[in-house]
Short mmCIF file of C-alpha atoms and ligand atoms in Angstrom, two decimals:
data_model
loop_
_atom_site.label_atom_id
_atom_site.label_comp_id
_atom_site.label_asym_id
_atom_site.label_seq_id
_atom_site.Cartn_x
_atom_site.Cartn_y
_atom_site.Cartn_z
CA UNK A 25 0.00 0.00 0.00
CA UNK A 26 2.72 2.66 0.78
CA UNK A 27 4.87 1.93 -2.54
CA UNK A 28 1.07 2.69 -4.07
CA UNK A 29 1.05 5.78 -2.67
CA UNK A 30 4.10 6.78 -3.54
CA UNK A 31 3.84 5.89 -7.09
CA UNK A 32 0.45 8.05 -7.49
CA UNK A 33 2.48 10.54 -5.93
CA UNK A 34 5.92 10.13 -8.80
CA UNK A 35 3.59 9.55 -11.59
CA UNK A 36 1.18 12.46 -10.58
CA UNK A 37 4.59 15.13 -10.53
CA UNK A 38 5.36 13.91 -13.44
CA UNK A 39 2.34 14.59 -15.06
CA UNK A 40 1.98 17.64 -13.88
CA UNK A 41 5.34 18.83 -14.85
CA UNK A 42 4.21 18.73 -18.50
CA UNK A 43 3.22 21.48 -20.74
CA UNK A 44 -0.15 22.00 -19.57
CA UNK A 45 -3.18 24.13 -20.63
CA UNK A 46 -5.86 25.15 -17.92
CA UNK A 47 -8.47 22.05 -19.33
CA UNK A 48 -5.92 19.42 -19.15
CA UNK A 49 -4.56 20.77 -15.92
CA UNK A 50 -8.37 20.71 -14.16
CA UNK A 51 -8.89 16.84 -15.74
CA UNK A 52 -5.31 15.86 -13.88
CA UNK A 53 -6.54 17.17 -10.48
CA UNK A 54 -9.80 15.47 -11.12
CA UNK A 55 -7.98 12.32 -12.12
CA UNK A 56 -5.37 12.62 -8.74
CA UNK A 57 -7.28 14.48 -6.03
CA UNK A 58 -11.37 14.09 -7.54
CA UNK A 59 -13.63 11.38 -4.90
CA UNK A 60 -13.06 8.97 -7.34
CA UNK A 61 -9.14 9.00 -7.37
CA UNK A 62 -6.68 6.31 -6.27
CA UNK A 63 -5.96 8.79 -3.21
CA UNK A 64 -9.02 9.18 -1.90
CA UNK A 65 -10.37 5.64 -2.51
CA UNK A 66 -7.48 4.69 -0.21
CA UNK A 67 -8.06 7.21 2.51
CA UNK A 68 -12.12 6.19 2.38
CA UNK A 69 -10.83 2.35 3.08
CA UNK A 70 -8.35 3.27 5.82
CA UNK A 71 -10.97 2.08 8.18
CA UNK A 72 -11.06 -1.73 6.43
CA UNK A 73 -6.99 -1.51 7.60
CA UNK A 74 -5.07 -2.51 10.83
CA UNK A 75 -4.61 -0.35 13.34
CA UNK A 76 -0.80 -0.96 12.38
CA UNK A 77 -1.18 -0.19 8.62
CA UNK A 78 -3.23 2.87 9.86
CA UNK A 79 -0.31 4.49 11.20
CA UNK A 80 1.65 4.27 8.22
CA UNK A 81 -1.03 4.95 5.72
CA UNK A 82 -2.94 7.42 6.98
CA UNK A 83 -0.65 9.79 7.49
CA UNK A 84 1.22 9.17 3.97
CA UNK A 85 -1.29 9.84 1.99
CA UNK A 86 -2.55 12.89 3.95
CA UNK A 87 0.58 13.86 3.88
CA UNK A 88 0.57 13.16 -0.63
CA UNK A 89 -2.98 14.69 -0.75
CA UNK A 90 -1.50 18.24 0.38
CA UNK A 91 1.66 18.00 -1.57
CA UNK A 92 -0.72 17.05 -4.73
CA UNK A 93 -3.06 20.25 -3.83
CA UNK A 94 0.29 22.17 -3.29
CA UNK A 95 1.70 21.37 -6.56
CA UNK A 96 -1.69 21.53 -8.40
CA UNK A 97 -1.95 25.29 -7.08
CA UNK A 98 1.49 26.14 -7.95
CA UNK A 99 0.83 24.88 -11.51
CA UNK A 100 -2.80 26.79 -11.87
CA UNK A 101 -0.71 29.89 -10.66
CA UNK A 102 1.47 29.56 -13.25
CA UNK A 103 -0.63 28.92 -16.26
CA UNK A 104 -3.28 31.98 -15.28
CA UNK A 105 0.03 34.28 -14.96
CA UNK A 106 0.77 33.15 -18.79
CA UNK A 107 -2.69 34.09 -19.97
CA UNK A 108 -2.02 37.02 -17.97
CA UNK A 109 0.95 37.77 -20.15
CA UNK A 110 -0.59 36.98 -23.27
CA UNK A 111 -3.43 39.48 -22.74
CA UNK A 112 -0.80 41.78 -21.98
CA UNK A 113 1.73 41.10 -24.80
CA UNK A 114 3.03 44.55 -25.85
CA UNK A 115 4.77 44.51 -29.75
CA UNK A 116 7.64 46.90 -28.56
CA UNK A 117 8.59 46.79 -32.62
CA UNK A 118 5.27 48.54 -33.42
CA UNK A 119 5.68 52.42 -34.09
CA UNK A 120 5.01 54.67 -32.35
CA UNK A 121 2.04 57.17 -32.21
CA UNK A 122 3.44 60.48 -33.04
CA UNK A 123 2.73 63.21 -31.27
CA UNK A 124 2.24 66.34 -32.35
CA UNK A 125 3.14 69.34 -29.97
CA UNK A 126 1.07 73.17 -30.85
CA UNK A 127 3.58 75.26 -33.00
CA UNK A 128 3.10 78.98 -33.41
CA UNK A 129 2.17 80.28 -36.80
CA UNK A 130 5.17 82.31 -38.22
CA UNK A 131 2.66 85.29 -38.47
CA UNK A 132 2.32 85.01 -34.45
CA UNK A 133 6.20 84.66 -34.40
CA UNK A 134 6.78 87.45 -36.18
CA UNK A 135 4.08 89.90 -35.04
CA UNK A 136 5.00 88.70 -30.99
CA UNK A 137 8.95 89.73 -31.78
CA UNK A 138 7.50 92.95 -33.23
CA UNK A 139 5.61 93.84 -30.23
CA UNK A 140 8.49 93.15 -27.88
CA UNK A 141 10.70 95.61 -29.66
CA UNK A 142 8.01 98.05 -29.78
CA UNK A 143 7.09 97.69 -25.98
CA UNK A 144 10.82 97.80 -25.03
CA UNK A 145 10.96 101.44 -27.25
CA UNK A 146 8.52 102.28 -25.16
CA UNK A 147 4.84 102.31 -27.54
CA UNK A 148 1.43 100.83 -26.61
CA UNK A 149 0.10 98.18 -28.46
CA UNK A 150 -3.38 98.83 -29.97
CA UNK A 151 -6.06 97.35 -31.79
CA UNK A 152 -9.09 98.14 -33.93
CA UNK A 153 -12.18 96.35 -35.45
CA UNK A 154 -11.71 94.60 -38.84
CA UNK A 155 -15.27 95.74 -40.32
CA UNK A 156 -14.60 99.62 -39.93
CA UNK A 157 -16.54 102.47 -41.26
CA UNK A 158 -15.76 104.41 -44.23
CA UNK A 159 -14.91 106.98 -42.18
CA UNK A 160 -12.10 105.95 -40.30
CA UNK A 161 -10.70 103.90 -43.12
CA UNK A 162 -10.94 106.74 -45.55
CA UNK A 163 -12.46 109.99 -44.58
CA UNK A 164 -10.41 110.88 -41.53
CA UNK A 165 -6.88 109.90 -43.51
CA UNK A 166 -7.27 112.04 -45.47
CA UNK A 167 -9.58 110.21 -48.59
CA UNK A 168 -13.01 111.97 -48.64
CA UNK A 169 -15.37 109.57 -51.28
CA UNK A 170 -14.32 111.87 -54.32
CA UNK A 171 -10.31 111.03 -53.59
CA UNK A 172 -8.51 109.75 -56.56
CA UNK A 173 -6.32 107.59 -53.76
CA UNK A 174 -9.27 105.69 -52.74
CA UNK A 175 -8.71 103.85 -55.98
CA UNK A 176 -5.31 102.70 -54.87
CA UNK A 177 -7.18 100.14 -52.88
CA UNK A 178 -9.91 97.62 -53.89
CA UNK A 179 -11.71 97.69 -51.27
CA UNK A 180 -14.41 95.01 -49.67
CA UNK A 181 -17.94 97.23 -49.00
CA UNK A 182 -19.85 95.74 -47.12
CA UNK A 183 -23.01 98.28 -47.14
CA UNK A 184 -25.45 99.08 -49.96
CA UNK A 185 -23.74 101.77 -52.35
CA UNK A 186 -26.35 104.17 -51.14
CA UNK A 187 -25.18 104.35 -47.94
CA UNK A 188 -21.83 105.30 -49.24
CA UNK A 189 -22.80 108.30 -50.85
CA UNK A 190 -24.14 109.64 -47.61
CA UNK A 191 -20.50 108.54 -46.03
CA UNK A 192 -22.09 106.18 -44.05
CA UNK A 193 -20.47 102.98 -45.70
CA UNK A 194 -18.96 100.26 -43.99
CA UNK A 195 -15.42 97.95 -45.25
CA UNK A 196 -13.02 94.98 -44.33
CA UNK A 197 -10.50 97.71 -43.03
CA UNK A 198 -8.04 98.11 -46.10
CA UNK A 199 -5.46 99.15 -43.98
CA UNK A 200 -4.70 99.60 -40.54
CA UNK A 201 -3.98 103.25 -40.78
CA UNK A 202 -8.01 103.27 -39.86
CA UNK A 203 -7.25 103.40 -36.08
CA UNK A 204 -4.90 106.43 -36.28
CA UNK A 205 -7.43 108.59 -35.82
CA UNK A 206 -9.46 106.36 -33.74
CA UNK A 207 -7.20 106.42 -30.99
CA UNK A 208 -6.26 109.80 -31.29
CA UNK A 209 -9.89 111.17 -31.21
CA UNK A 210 -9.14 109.46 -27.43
CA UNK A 211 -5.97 110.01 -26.83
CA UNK A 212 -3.65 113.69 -26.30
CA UNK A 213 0.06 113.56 -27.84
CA UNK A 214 3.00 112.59 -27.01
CA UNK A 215 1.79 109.58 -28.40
CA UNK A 216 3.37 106.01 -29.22
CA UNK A 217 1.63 103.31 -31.10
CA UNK A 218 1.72 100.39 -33.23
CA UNK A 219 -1.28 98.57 -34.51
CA UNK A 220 -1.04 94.98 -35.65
CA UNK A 221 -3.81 93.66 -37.49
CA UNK A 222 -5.59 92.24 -40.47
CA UNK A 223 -6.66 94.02 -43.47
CA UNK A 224 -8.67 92.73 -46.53
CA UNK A 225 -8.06 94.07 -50.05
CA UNK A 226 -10.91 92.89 -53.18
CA UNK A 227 -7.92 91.76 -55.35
CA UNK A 228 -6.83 88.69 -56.98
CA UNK A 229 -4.53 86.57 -55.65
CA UNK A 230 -0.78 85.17 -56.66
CA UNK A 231 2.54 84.39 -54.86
CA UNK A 232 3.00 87.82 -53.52
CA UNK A 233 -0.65 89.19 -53.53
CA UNK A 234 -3.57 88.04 -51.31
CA UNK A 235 -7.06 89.40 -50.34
CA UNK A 236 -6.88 88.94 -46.52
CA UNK A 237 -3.36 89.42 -45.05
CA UNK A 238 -1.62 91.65 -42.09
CA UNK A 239 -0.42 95.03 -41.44
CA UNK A 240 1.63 97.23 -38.96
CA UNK A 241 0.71 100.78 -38.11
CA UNK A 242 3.10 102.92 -36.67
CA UNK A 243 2.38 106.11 -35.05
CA UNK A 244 4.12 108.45 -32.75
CA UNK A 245 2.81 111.84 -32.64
CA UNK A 246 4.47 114.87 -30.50
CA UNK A 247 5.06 119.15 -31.03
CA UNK A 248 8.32 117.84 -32.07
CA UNK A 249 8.53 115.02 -34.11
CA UNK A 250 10.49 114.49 -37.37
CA UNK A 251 11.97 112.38 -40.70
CA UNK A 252 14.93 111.38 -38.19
CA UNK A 253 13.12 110.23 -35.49
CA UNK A 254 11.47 107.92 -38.13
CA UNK A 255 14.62 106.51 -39.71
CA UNK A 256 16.37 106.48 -36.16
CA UNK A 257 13.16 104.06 -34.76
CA UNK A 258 12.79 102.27 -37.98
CA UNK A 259 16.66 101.43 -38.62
CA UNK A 260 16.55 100.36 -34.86
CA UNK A 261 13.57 98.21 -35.40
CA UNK A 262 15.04 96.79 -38.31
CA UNK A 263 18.15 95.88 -36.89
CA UNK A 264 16.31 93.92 -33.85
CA UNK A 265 13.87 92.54 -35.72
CA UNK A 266 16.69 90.65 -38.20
CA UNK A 267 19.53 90.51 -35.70
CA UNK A 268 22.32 92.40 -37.81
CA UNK A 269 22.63 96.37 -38.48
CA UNK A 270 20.27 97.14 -41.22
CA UNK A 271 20.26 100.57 -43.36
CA UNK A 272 16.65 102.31 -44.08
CA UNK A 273 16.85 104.06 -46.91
CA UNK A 274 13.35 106.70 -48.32
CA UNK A 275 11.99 107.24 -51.39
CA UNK A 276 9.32 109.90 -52.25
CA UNK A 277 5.81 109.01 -52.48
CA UNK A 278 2.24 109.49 -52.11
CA UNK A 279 -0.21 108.70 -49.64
CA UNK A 280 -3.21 110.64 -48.77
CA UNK A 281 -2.70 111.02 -44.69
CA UNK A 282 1.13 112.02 -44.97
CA UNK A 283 2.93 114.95 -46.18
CA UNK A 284 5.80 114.18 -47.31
CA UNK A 285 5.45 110.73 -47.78
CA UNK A 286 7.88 108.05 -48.40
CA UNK A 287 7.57 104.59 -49.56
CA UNK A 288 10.81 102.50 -47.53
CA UNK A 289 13.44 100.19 -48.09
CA UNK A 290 16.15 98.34 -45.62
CA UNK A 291 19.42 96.99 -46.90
CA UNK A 292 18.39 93.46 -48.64
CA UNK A 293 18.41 90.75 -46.26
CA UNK A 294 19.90 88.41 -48.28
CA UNK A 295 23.33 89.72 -49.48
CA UNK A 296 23.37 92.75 -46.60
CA UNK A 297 23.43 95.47 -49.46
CA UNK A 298 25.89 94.13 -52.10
CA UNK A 299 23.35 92.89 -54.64
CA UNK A 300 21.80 90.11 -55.46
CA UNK A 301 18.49 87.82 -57.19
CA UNK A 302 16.75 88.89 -54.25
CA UNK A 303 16.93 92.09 -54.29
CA UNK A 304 17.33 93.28 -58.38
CA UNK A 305 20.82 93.39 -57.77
CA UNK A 306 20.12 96.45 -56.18
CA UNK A 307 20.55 96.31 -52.57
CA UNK A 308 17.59 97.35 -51.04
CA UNK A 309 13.97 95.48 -50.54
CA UNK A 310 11.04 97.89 -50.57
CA UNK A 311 9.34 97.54 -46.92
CA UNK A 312 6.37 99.92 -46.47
CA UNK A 313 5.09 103.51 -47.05
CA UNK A 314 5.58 106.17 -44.25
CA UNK A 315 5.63 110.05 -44.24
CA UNK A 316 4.46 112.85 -41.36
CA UNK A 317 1.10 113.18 -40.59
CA UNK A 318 -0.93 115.11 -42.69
CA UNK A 319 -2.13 118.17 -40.71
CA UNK A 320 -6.21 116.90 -42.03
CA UNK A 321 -5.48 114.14 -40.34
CA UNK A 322 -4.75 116.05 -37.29
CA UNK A 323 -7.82 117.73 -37.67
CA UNK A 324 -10.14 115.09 -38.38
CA UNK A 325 -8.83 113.80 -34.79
CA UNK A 326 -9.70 117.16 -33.08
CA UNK A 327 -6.25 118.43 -32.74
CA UNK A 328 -5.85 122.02 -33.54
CA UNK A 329 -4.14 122.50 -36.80
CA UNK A 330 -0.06 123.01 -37.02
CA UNK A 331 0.40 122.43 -33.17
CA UNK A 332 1.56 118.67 -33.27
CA UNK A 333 3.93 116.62 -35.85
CA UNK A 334 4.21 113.01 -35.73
CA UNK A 335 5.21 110.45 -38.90
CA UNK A 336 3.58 107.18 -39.53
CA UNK A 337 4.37 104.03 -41.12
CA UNK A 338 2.43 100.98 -42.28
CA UNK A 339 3.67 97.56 -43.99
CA UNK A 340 2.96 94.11 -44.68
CA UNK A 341 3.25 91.52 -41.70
CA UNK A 342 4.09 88.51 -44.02
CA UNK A 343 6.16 90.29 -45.92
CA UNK A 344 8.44 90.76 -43.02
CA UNK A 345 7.63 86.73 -42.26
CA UNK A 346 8.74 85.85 -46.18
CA UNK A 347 12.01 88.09 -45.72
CA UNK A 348 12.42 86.41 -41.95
CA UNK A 349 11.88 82.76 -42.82
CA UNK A 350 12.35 82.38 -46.65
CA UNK A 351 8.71 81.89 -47.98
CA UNK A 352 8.24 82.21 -51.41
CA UNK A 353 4.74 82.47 -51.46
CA UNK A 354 2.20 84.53 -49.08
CA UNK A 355 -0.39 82.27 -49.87
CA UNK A 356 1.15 79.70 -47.48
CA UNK A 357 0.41 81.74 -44.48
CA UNK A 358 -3.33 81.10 -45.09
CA UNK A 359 -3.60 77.71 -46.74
CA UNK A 360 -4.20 75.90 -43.09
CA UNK A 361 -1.26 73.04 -44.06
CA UNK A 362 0.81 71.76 -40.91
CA UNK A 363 3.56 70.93 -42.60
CA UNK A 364 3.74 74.36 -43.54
CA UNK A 365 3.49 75.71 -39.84
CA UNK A 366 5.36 73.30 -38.35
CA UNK A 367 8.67 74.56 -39.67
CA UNK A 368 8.93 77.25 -37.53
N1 LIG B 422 -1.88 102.35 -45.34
C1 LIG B 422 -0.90 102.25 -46.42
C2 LIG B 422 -1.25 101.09 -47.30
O1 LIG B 422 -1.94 100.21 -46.88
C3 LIG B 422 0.48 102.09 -45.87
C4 LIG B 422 0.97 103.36 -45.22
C5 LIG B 422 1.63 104.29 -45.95
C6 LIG B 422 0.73 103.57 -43.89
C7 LIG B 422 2.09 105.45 -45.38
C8 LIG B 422 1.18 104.73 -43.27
C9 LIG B 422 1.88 105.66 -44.05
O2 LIG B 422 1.01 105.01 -41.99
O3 LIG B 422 2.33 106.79 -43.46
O4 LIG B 422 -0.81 101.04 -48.42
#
């Protein structure tokens, strides 16, 4: 009887020991420890035995019934941590999910570097609504309805003609020299401004033309203000803005709400002034259009006439981005593509 229980006992371990799978493991424990197994038949008829063989037996194959239930444990342990595993199973080979961090649009870059300069010279920062009357946009510059430099711009009306006529008209701003005298119908000189913004212009569009894009307004206004101070804030703007020392150089123009006015250049960008494709072999790269403030202008704001001089400038935002970064086409700014924003 003993070398019986010790054989259910070697050929149960060895059984176990195999490769198992959860089924075949719960038929084993049925076959070794179930009421109808070798085991327990024998511990039922320990009462048929003598009290001698009692001794011995009983205890034996108590003793085999908890290693069995010991091992058996050990093994379910086992297998359930492999399924475990397997519903785990993590294919470190598989790529990754990219992610994509929030990247400023160049036009933010560009404008926020502008406004730091400008704060640090010591201006205000101010805004203005896009849809703007026609009076601010035109009248108070300096363009009443019947001026020929209304025409420059094509503008976007957004009222009835009739209303026009009766000056009553309302645009897309066309430029943001429409909150000049916006602010300064608020405001007493000395005064310090820029205005960054968007404008809107009824025009086709091509590489270097588009219908909605952004300007800068500059205005500083004082008894004493002139052409120097202009070049001496623009050249140090200039130089800030692109890092190296950069020339401004002034041409004469026209534009209704200066006199004189200038249209701008600074030293080309790309070959600092020598010459080059970039610039016409010429050395300069036309910016922006600036001049002193027209005395109507002045007036139109409720300043008396003659007592205050101030200039102003105004310019394209992504044209400053295109020069910055090297875009060749200002439609990009606006075409909502990633891959285009994420470059900067
Ligand atoms: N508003 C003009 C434009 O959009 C640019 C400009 C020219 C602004 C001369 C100015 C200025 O302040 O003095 O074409």
């Amino acid at each position: 009887m003993e070398k019986k229980i010790k054989e259910i006992w070697w050929k149960a371990k060895e059984e176990i020991s195999q490769p198992q799978t959860p089924e075949k493991l719960s038929a084993l424990k049925v076959k070794y420890l179930g009421k109808k197994s070798e085991l327990n038949q024998i511990l039922k008829n320990l009462k048929n035995l003598s009290a001698e063989e009692k001794k011995i037996i009983g205890p034996l194959a108590n003793q085999i019934k908890n290693k069995l239930k010991e091992i058996f444990s050990q093994k379910e342990e086992e297998l359930a941590s492999v399924v475990d595993a397997e519903k785990e199973w993590i294919d470190v080979t598989a790529p990754a999910q990219r992610v994509r961090p929030g990247k400023l649009h160049p036009l933010t870059l560009v404008q926020n570097q502008i406004e730091d300069i400008f704060t640090s010279l010591g201006f205000e920062i101010v805004d203005g609504p896009d849809v703007e009357t026609e009076f601010y946009n035109f009248d108070a510059i300096n363009m009443p309805d019947d001026h020929p430099g209304r025409d420059m711009q094509d503008t976007f009306w957004i009222s009835k003609k009739e209303n026009r006529k009766k000056g009553e008209g309302v645009v897309m701003r066309t430029q943001t020299s429409s909150v000049q005298v916006r602010y300064m119908e608020k405001h007493q000189p000395p005064l310090r401004i820029i205005v960054p913004g968007r404008v809107f212009r009824n025009e086709a569009t091509d590489a270097s033309h588009e219908h909605t894009f952004h300007q800068f307004e500059a205005l500083v206004v004082d008894k004493k203000i002139s052409v120097a101070n202009f070049l001496f804030v623009a050249e140090t703007f200039f130089s800030q803005f692109f890092g190296e020392k950069m020339k401004v150089r002034l041409r004469p123009s026209y534009f209704p709400f200066v006199e004189p006015g200038f249209e701008f250049d600074i030293s080309c960008t790309n070959c600092g002034g020598k010459g080059c494709s970039t610039c016409s072999q010429t050395g300069w790269i036309e910016v922006g259009g600036a001049g002193m403030v027209h005395q109507n202008v002045f007036q139109a704001a409720g300043y008396p006439r003659n007592k205050y001089q101030g200039f102003a400038w105004g310019f394209g935002l992504e044209r400053l981005a295109m020069m910055k970064y090297k875009i060749n086409d200002i439609r990009l700014f606006h075409s909502g593509d990633i891959r285009f924003t994420e470059q900067f």
